[in-house]
Amino acid sequence: MITHAVIFAPIGQASRSDQIVQRLSNAIITGLLEPHEQLPNETDLAKMMGVSHITIREALNTLRANELIYTVRGRNGGSFVCENVRDKNSSLHPFKTISTDYLSDLGEMHSAIISHSARLASRRVTAADIDRLRGFVDVLKHADTPEQRTQSDMRCLLALAASSHSARLANQELQLQAEWASLVAVLYRSDEIFPQVVALYETLTEALANHDELAAMAIATRLIDTFIYHLIDQKMKYNLSEG
């Protein structure tokens, strides 16, 4: 699953255990990792996330202490996601530790990646690329849960980056989605943004199919701006509710 490829992507250098805890906490709190879903074992997690077994064990211990995961012993044992974590762990909400400035900066970075991907894709996109993107947009259009919409949205963005035929851009998009996915999942808990996003993806796909570079770049920028506008709005509402 593309969701898991993002959640368990390699971790950066600084504060690795804290980064793992933050990423997995966000994925659990927002429902990207579902109740009772089994995590990969410690060996696989260490390989997937590019860290040591000790770092993984430390992060998992923290997640257990925060009542986000539980451990089952025995042949069919392992680490599993707890139930009702959203209600029990409001202090771990993704908006708890980020600022509006952080969201603006994240949006600028994402906009740069996606708008440039759209620019190159408008020149290089193939008929197969367009068919693939249309298929992903159609799946998004018919998704009816926050988790399905988030996963479909990530596929659309990755398909757009891949259509640029730039491996570096596609890889940067995959890395950025480790932060992006849990935030978008919060927005998709309501239907407010969903019709607008679908319409933008449909319009963007047609601009790419017509090799309209300026239109594709403008729509791609508007797409990310739409997400960031609503994320900042939700962050401010979250601050008021916590105050």
PDB file of C-alpha atoms in Angstrom:
ATOM      1  CA  MET A   1       0.000   0.000   0.000  1.00  0.00           C
ATOM      2  CA  ILE A   2       1.238   3.461  -0.874  1.00  0.00           C
ATOM      3  CA  THR A   3       0.112   4.699   2.567  1.00  0.00           C
ATOM      4  CA  HIS A   4       2.499   2.320   4.288  1.00  0.00           C
ATOM      5  CA  ALA A   5       5.304   3.214   1.887  1.00  0.00           C
ATOM      6  CA  VAL A   6       4.922   6.794   3.097  1.00  0.00           C
ATOM      7  CA  ILE A   7       4.436   6.052   6.804  1.00  0.00           C
ATOM      8  CA  PHE A   8       7.408   3.699   6.973  1.00  0.00           C
ATOM      9  CA  ALA A   9       9.721   5.632   4.609  1.00  0.00           C
ATOM     10  CA  PRO A  10      13.328   6.235   5.771  1.00  0.00           C
ATOM     11  CA  ILE A  11      13.814   8.662   8.664  1.00  0.00           C
ATOM     12  CA  GLY A  12      16.134  11.688   8.580  1.00  0.00           C
ATOM     13  CA  GLN A  13      19.215  12.074  10.753  1.00  0.00           C
ATOM     14  CA  ALA A  14      18.064  14.246  13.678  1.00  0.00           C
ATOM     15  CA  SER A  15      16.264  12.795  16.733  1.00  0.00           C
ATOM     16  CA  ARG A  16      15.407   9.583  14.952  1.00  0.00           C
ATOM     17  CA  SER A  17      13.432   7.966  17.751  1.00  0.00           C
ATOM     18  CA  ASP A  18      11.355  11.139  18.217  1.00  0.00           C
ATOM     19  CA  GLN A  19      10.714  11.332  14.475  1.00  0.00           C
ATOM     20  CA  ILE A  20       9.469   7.753  14.407  1.00  0.00           C
ATOM     21  CA  VAL A  21       7.207   8.362  17.397  1.00  0.00           C
ATOM     22  CA  GLN A  22       5.810  11.535  15.798  1.00  0.00           C
ATOM     23  CA  ARG A  23       5.209   9.941  12.407  1.00  0.00           C
ATOM     24  CA  LEU A  24       3.560   6.791  13.737  1.00  0.00           C
ATOM     25  CA  SER A  25       1.568   8.758  16.328  1.00  0.00           C
ATOM     26  CA  ASN A  26       0.181  10.995  13.590  1.00  0.00           C
ATOM     27  CA  ALA A  27      -0.653   7.996  11.415  1.00  0.00           C
ATOM     28  CA  ILE A  28      -2.475   6.294  14.305  1.00  0.00           C
ATOM     29  CA  ILE A  29      -4.298   9.377  15.608  1.00  0.00           C
ATOM     30  CA  THR A  30      -5.582  10.284  12.136  1.00  0.00           C
ATOM     31  CA  GLY A  31      -6.597   6.727  11.242  1.00  0.00           C
ATOM     32  CA  LEU A  32      -4.051   6.015   8.529  1.00  0.00           C
ATOM     33  CA  LEU A  33      -3.057   3.047  10.669  1.00  0.00           C
ATOM     34  CA  GLU A  34      -6.291   1.402  11.755  1.00  0.00           C
ATOM     35  CA  PRO A  35      -7.279  -0.073  15.143  1.00  0.00           C
ATOM     36  CA  HIS A  36      -5.777  -3.545  15.669  1.00  0.00           C
ATOM     37  CA  GLU A  37      -3.641  -3.212  12.537  1.00  0.00           C
ATOM     38  CA  GLN A  38      -0.331  -5.004  13.033  1.00  0.00           C
ATOM     39  CA  LEU A  39       2.874  -3.031  12.562  1.00  0.00           C
ATOM     40  CA  PRO A  40       5.835  -4.598  10.758  1.00  0.00           C
ATOM     41  CA  ASN A  41       8.171  -6.442  13.121  1.00  0.00           C
ATOM     42  CA  GLU A  42      11.183  -4.647  14.615  1.00  0.00           C
ATOM     43  CA  THR A  43      13.625  -6.066  12.062  1.00  0.00           C
ATOM     44  CA  ASP A  44      11.480  -4.998   9.110  1.00  0.00           C
ATOM     45  CA  LEU A  45      10.768  -1.580  10.631  1.00  0.00           C
ATOM     46  CA  ALA A  46      14.491  -0.962  11.147  1.00  0.00           C
ATOM     47  CA  LYS A  47      15.206  -1.801   7.499  1.00  0.00           C
ATOM     48  CA  MET A  48      12.250   0.167   6.118  1.00  0.00           C
ATOM     49  CA  MET A  49      12.927   3.299   8.161  1.00  0.00           C
ATOM     50  CA  GLY A  50      16.717   3.127   7.944  1.00  0.00           C
ATOM     51  CA  VAL A  51      17.409   3.072  11.672  1.00  0.00           C
ATOM     52  CA  SER A  52      18.827   0.654  14.258  1.00  0.00           C
ATOM     53  CA  HIS A  53      16.886  -1.973  16.170  1.00  0.00           C
ATOM     54  CA  ILE A  54      17.578  -0.023  19.368  1.00  0.00           C
ATOM     55  CA  THR A  55      15.982   3.121  17.899  1.00  0.00           C
ATOM     56  CA  ILE A  56      12.914   1.180  16.776  1.00  0.00           C
ATOM     57  CA  ARG A  57      12.568  -0.499  20.173  1.00  0.00           C
ATOM     58  CA  GLU A  58      12.822   2.867  21.947  1.00  0.00           C
ATOM     59  CA  ALA A  59      10.139   4.377  19.691  1.00  0.00           C
ATOM     60  CA  LEU A  60       7.803   1.402  20.130  1.00  0.00           C
ATOM     61  CA  ASN A  61       8.229   1.587  23.907  1.00  0.00           C
ATOM     62  CA  THR A  62       7.176   5.247  23.786  1.00  0.00           C
ATOM     63  CA  LEU A  63       4.154   4.426  21.634  1.00  0.00           C
ATOM     64  CA  ARG A  64       3.158   1.712  24.124  1.00  0.00           C
ATOM     65  CA  ALA A  65       3.575   4.132  27.037  1.00  0.00           C
ATOM     66  CA  ASN A  66       1.305   6.581  25.194  1.00  0.00           C
ATOM     67  CA  GLU A  67      -1.285   3.791  24.762  1.00  0.00           C
ATOM     68  CA  LEU A  68      -1.137   4.016  20.985  1.00  0.00           C
ATOM     69  CA  ILE A  69      -0.003   0.432  20.438  1.00  0.00           C
ATOM     70  CA  TYR A  70      -0.157  -2.796  22.417  1.00  0.00           C
ATOM     71  CA  THR A  71       1.958  -5.947  22.231  1.00  0.00           C
ATOM     72  CA  VAL A  72       0.829  -9.552  21.899  1.00  0.00           C
ATOM     73  CA  ARG A  73       3.304 -12.309  22.732  1.00  0.00           C
ATOM     74  CA  GLY A  74       3.614 -15.660  21.010  1.00  0.00           C
ATOM     75  CA  ARG A  75       3.743 -17.057  17.479  1.00  0.00           C
ATOM     76  CA  ASN A  76       1.050 -14.699  16.150  1.00  0.00           C
ATOM     77  CA  GLY A  77       2.153 -11.807  18.321  1.00  0.00           C
ATOM     78  CA  GLY A  78       3.562  -8.394  17.535  1.00  0.00           C
ATOM     79  CA  SER A  79       2.708  -4.715  17.938  1.00  0.00           C
ATOM     80  CA  PHE A  80      -0.843  -3.631  17.144  1.00  0.00           C
ATOM     81  CA  VAL A  81      -2.692  -0.284  16.999  1.00  0.00           C
ATOM     82  CA  CYS A  82      -4.949   0.418  19.988  1.00  0.00           C
ATOM     83  CA  GLU A  83      -8.642   1.291  19.755  1.00  0.00           C
ATOM     84  CA  ASN A  84     -10.183   4.720  20.413  1.00  0.00           C
ATOM     85  CA  VAL A  85      -6.808   6.443  20.412  1.00  0.00           C
ATOM     86  CA  ARG A  86      -8.274   9.679  19.080  1.00  0.00           C
ATOM     87  CA  ASP A  87     -10.414  10.109  22.180  1.00  0.00           C
ATOM     88  CA  LYS A  88      -7.723   9.054  24.656  1.00  0.00           C
ATOM     89  CA  ASN A  89      -4.803  10.961  23.152  1.00  0.00           C
ATOM     90  CA  SER A  90      -5.986  14.439  22.197  1.00  0.00           C
ATOM     91  CA  SER A  91      -2.631  15.763  23.438  1.00  0.00           C
ATOM     92  CA  LEU A  92      -0.970  13.865  20.562  1.00  0.00           C
ATOM     93  CA  HIS A  93      -3.076  15.470  17.815  1.00  0.00           C
ATOM     94  CA  PRO A  94      -0.917  16.480  14.783  1.00  0.00           C
ATOM     95  CA  PHE A  95      -1.870  20.143  15.332  1.00  0.00           C
ATOM     96  CA  LYS A  96      -0.560  20.066  18.911  1.00  0.00           C
ATOM     97  CA  THR A  97       3.107  20.569  18.026  1.00  0.00           C
ATOM     98  CA  ILE A  98       2.973  22.530  14.752  1.00  0.00           C
ATOM     99  CA  SER A  99       2.451  26.229  14.077  1.00  0.00           C
ATOM    100  CA  THR A 100       0.754  28.135  11.276  1.00  0.00           C
ATOM    101  CA  ASP A 101       4.230  29.230  10.145  1.00  0.00           C
ATOM    102  CA  TYR A 102       5.227  25.578   9.887  1.00  0.00           C
ATOM    103  CA  LEU A 103       2.143  24.837   7.769  1.00  0.00           C
ATOM    104  CA  SER A 104       2.886  27.803   5.493  1.00  0.00           C
ATOM    105  CA  ASP A 105       6.472  26.646   5.032  1.00  0.00           C
ATOM    106  CA  LEU A 106       5.332  23.071   4.345  1.00  0.00           C
ATOM    107  CA  GLY A 107       2.878  24.400   1.776  1.00  0.00           C
ATOM    108  CA  GLU A 108       5.567  26.431   0.013  1.00  0.00           C
ATOM    109  CA  MET A 109       7.802  23.375  -0.242  1.00  0.00           C
ATOM    110  CA  HIS A 110       4.975  21.159  -1.460  1.00  0.00           C
ATOM    111  CA  SER A 111       3.790  23.753  -3.939  1.00  0.00           C
ATOM    112  CA  ALA A 112       7.300  23.992  -5.392  1.00  0.00           C
ATOM    113  CA  ILE A 113       7.448  20.213  -5.892  1.00  0.00           C
ATOM    114  CA  ILE A 114       3.950  19.806  -7.309  1.00  0.00           C
ATOM    115  CA  SER A 115       3.935  22.892  -9.540  1.00  0.00           C
ATOM    116  CA  HIS A 116       7.298  21.941 -11.042  1.00  0.00           C
ATOM    117  CA  SER A 117       6.067  18.369 -11.484  1.00  0.00           C
ATOM    118  CA  ALA A 118       3.054  19.757 -13.351  1.00  0.00           C
ATOM    119  CA  ARG A 119       5.336  21.916 -15.490  1.00  0.00           C
ATOM    120  CA  LEU A 120       7.478  18.983 -16.564  1.00  0.00           C
ATOM    121  CA  ALA A 121       4.515  16.628 -16.862  1.00  0.00           C
ATOM    122  CA  SER A 122       2.785  19.019 -19.273  1.00  0.00           C
ATOM    123  CA  ARG A 123       5.785  18.508 -21.579  1.00  0.00           C
ATOM    124  CA  ARG A 124       6.574  14.841 -20.962  1.00  0.00           C
ATOM    125  CA  VAL A 125       3.301  13.170 -20.006  1.00  0.00           C
ATOM    126  CA  THR A 126       2.275  10.118 -22.034  1.00  0.00           C
ATOM    127  CA  ALA A 127      -1.173   8.745 -22.811  1.00  0.00           C
ATOM    128  CA  ALA A 128      -0.514   5.976 -20.276  1.00  0.00           C
ATOM    129  CA  ASP A 129       0.361   8.571 -17.635  1.00  0.00           C
ATOM    130  CA  ILE A 130      -2.914  10.401 -18.253  1.00  0.00           C
ATOM    131  CA  ASP A 131      -4.943   7.191 -18.086  1.00  0.00           C
ATOM    132  CA  ARG A 132      -3.260   6.290 -14.810  1.00  0.00           C
ATOM    133  CA  LEU A 133      -3.879   9.729 -13.310  1.00  0.00           C
ATOM    134  CA  ARG A 134      -7.515   9.736 -14.451  1.00  0.00           C
ATOM    135  CA  GLY A 135      -7.952   6.340 -12.832  1.00  0.00           C
ATOM    136  CA  PHE A 136      -6.545   7.559  -9.510  1.00  0.00           C
ATOM    137  CA  VAL A 137      -8.711  10.696  -9.620  1.00  0.00           C
ATOM    138  CA  ASP A 138     -11.787   8.552 -10.276  1.00  0.00           C
ATOM    139  CA  VAL A 139     -10.933   6.361  -7.272  1.00  0.00           C
ATOM    140  CA  LEU A 140     -10.566   9.507  -5.160  1.00  0.00           C
ATOM    141  CA  LYS A 141     -13.911  10.818  -6.422  1.00  0.00           C
ATOM    142  CA  HIS A 142     -15.705   7.684  -5.219  1.00  0.00           C
ATOM    143  CA  ALA A 143     -13.815   7.262  -1.924  1.00  0.00           C
ATOM    144  CA  ASP A 144     -16.179   7.635   1.021  1.00  0.00           C
ATOM    145  CA  THR A 145     -14.065   7.463   4.178  1.00  0.00           C
ATOM    146  CA  PRO A 146     -11.356   9.854   5.403  1.00  0.00           C
ATOM    147  CA  GLU A 147      -8.764   7.070   5.211  1.00  0.00           C
ATOM    148  CA  GLN A 148      -9.710   6.100   1.647  1.00  0.00           C
ATOM    149  CA  ARG A 149      -9.717   9.724   0.540  1.00  0.00           C
ATOM    150  CA  THR A 150      -6.313  10.359   2.092  1.00  0.00           C
ATOM    151  CA  GLN A 151      -4.787   7.276   0.500  1.00  0.00           C
ATOM    152  CA  SER A 152      -6.317   8.102  -2.894  1.00  0.00           C
ATOM    153  CA  ASP A 153      -5.151  11.700  -2.642  1.00  0.00           C
ATOM    154  CA  MET A 154      -1.578  10.566  -2.007  1.00  0.00           C
ATOM    155  CA  ARG A 155      -1.742   8.295  -5.048  1.00  0.00           C
ATOM    156  CA  CYS A 156      -2.897  11.239  -7.181  1.00  0.00           C
ATOM    157  CA  LEU A 157      -0.025  13.432  -6.012  1.00  0.00           C
ATOM    158  CA  LEU A 158       2.528  10.670  -6.529  1.00  0.00           C
ATOM    159  CA  ALA A 159       1.107   9.917  -9.974  1.00  0.00           C
ATOM    160  CA  LEU A 160       1.446  13.595 -10.859  1.00  0.00           C
ATOM    161  CA  ALA A 161       5.055  13.662  -9.648  1.00  0.00           C
ATOM    162  CA  ALA A 162       5.788  10.438 -11.536  1.00  0.00           C
ATOM    163  CA  SER A 163       4.298  11.947 -14.716  1.00  0.00           C
ATOM    164  CA  SER A 164       7.085  14.525 -14.644  1.00  0.00           C
ATOM    165  CA  HIS A 165       9.445  11.617 -15.471  1.00  0.00           C
ATOM    166  CA  SER A 166      11.838  12.993 -12.865  1.00  0.00           C
ATOM    167  CA  ALA A 167      12.882  10.364 -10.330  1.00  0.00           C
ATOM    168  CA  ARG A 168      14.173  13.072  -7.988  1.00  0.00           C
ATOM    169  CA  LEU A 169      10.844  14.942  -7.930  1.00  0.00           C
ATOM    170  CA  ALA A 170       8.906  11.718  -7.377  1.00  0.00           C
ATOM    171  CA  ASN A 171      11.208  10.780  -4.505  1.00  0.00           C
ATOM    172  CA  GLN A 172      10.889  14.235  -2.918  1.00  0.00           C
ATOM    173  CA  GLU A 173       7.109  13.966  -3.104  1.00  0.00           C
ATOM    174  CA  LEU A 174       7.189  10.543  -1.446  1.00  0.00           C
ATOM    175  CA  GLN A 175       9.376  11.864   1.387  1.00  0.00           C
ATOM    176  CA  LEU A 176       7.229  14.944   1.934  1.00  0.00           C
ATOM    177  CA  GLN A 177       4.070  12.859   2.181  1.00  0.00           C
ATOM    178  CA  ALA A 178       5.330  11.383   5.449  1.00  0.00           C
ATOM    179  CA  GLU A 179       4.393  14.786   6.947  1.00  0.00           C
ATOM    180  CA  TRP A 180       1.558  15.596   4.579  1.00  0.00           C
ATOM    181  CA  ALA A 181      -0.629  12.480   4.862  1.00  0.00           C
ATOM    182  CA  SER A 182      -1.629  12.741   8.522  1.00  0.00           C
ATOM    183  CA  LEU A 183      -2.517  16.426   8.118  1.00  0.00           C
ATOM    184  CA  VAL A 184      -4.686  15.819   5.055  1.00  0.00           C
ATOM    185  CA  ALA A 185      -6.419  12.981   6.916  1.00  0.00           C
ATOM    186  CA  VAL A 186      -7.616  15.561   9.457  1.00  0.00           C
ATOM    187  CA  LEU A 187      -9.218  17.646   6.680  1.00  0.00           C
ATOM    188  CA  TYR A 188     -10.953  14.654   5.143  1.00  0.00           C
ATOM    189  CA  ARG A 189     -12.873  13.977   8.366  1.00  0.00           C
ATOM    190  CA  SER A 190     -15.387  16.466   6.959  1.00  0.00           C
ATOM    191  CA  ASP A 191     -16.709  16.902   3.403  1.00  0.00           C
ATOM    192  CA  GLU A 192     -15.894  20.622   3.210  1.00  0.00           C
ATOM    193  CA  ILE A 193     -12.762  20.400   1.076  1.00  0.00           C
ATOM    194  CA  PHE A 194     -13.425  17.165  -0.783  1.00  0.00           C
ATOM    195  CA  PRO A 195     -15.537  18.345  -3.800  1.00  0.00           C
ATOM    196  CA  GLN A 196     -13.158  21.250  -4.426  1.00  0.00           C
ATOM    197  CA  VAL A 197     -10.105  18.972  -4.395  1.00  0.00           C
ATOM    198  CA  VAL A 198     -11.682  16.468  -6.780  1.00  0.00           C
ATOM    199  CA  ALA A 199     -12.614  19.259  -9.196  1.00  0.00           C
ATOM    200  CA  LEU A 200      -9.059  20.626  -9.118  1.00  0.00           C
ATOM    201  CA  TYR A 201      -7.582  17.180  -9.834  1.00  0.00           C
ATOM    202  CA  GLU A 202      -9.973  16.698 -12.760  1.00  0.00           C
ATOM    203  CA  THR A 203      -9.136  20.121 -14.207  1.00  0.00           C
ATOM    204  CA  LEU A 204      -5.411  19.539 -13.695  1.00  0.00           C
ATOM    205  CA  THR A 205      -5.563  16.193 -15.488  1.00  0.00           C
ATOM    206  CA  GLU A 206      -7.210  17.784 -18.509  1.00  0.00           C
ATOM    207  CA  ALA A 207      -4.629  20.588 -18.577  1.00  0.00           C
ATOM    208  CA  LEU A 208      -1.869  17.958 -18.601  1.00  0.00           C
ATOM    209  CA  ALA A 209      -3.641  15.983 -21.323  1.00  0.00           C
ATOM    210  CA  ASN A 210      -3.733  19.164 -23.418  1.00  0.00           C
ATOM    211  CA  HIS A 211      -0.041  19.892 -22.633  1.00  0.00           C
ATOM    212  CA  ASP A 212      -1.101  23.294 -21.279  1.00  0.00           C
ATOM    213  CA  GLU A 213       1.929  24.170 -19.157  1.00  0.00           C
ATOM    214  CA  LEU A 214       0.738  27.466 -17.672  1.00  0.00           C
ATOM    215  CA  ALA A 215      -2.692  26.127 -16.752  1.00  0.00           C
ATOM    216  CA  ALA A 216      -1.234  22.952 -15.239  1.00  0.00           C
ATOM    217  CA  MET A 217       1.188  24.898 -13.050  1.00  0.00           C
ATOM    218  CA  ALA A 218      -1.505  27.331 -11.911  1.00  0.00           C
ATOM    219  CA  ILE A 219      -3.961  24.558 -11.010  1.00  0.00           C
ATOM    220  CA  ALA A 220      -1.294  22.516  -9.207  1.00  0.00           C
ATOM    221  CA  THR A 221      -0.380  25.581  -7.144  1.00  0.00           C
ATOM    222  CA  ARG A 222      -4.059  26.252  -6.376  1.00  0.00           C
ATOM    223  CA  LEU A 223      -4.474  22.634  -5.266  1.00  0.00           C
ATOM    224  CA  ILE A 224      -1.743  22.854  -2.625  1.00  0.00           C
ATOM    225  CA  ASP A 225      -2.832  26.362  -1.620  1.00  0.00           C
ATOM    226  CA  THR A 226      -6.339  24.999  -1.004  1.00  0.00           C
ATOM    227  CA  PHE A 227      -5.022  22.347   1.351  1.00  0.00           C
ATOM    228  CA  ILE A 228      -2.830  24.820   3.227  1.00  0.00           C
ATOM    229  CA  TYR A 229      -5.632  27.379   3.576  1.00  0.00           C
ATOM    230  CA  HIS A 230      -7.879  24.776   5.195  1.00  0.00           C
ATOM    231  CA  LEU A 231      -5.064  23.325   7.316  1.00  0.00           C
ATOM    232  CA  ILE A 232      -4.251  26.758   8.751  1.00  0.00           C
ATOM    233  CA  ASP A 233      -7.950  27.384   9.347  1.00  0.00           C
ATOM    234  CA  GLN A 234      -8.268  24.050  11.179  1.00  0.00           C
ATOM    235  CA  LYS A 235      -5.103  24.772  13.169  1.00  0.00           C
ATOM    236  CA  MET A 236      -6.514  28.098  14.349  1.00  0.00           C
ATOM    237  CA  LYS A 237      -9.799  26.436  15.324  1.00  0.00           C
ATOM    238  CA  TYR A 238      -7.832  23.783  17.173  1.00  0.00           C
ATOM    239  CA  ASN A 239      -5.944  26.483  19.093  1.00  0.00           C
ATOM    240  CA  LEU A 240      -9.237  28.116  20.100  1.00  0.00           C
ATOM    241  CA  SER A 241     -10.712  24.810  21.243  1.00  0.00           C
ATOM    242  CA  GLU A 242      -7.611  24.063  23.326  1.00  0.00           C
ATOM    243  CA  GLY A 243      -7.503  27.552  24.781  1.00  0.00           C
TER     244      GLY A 243
END
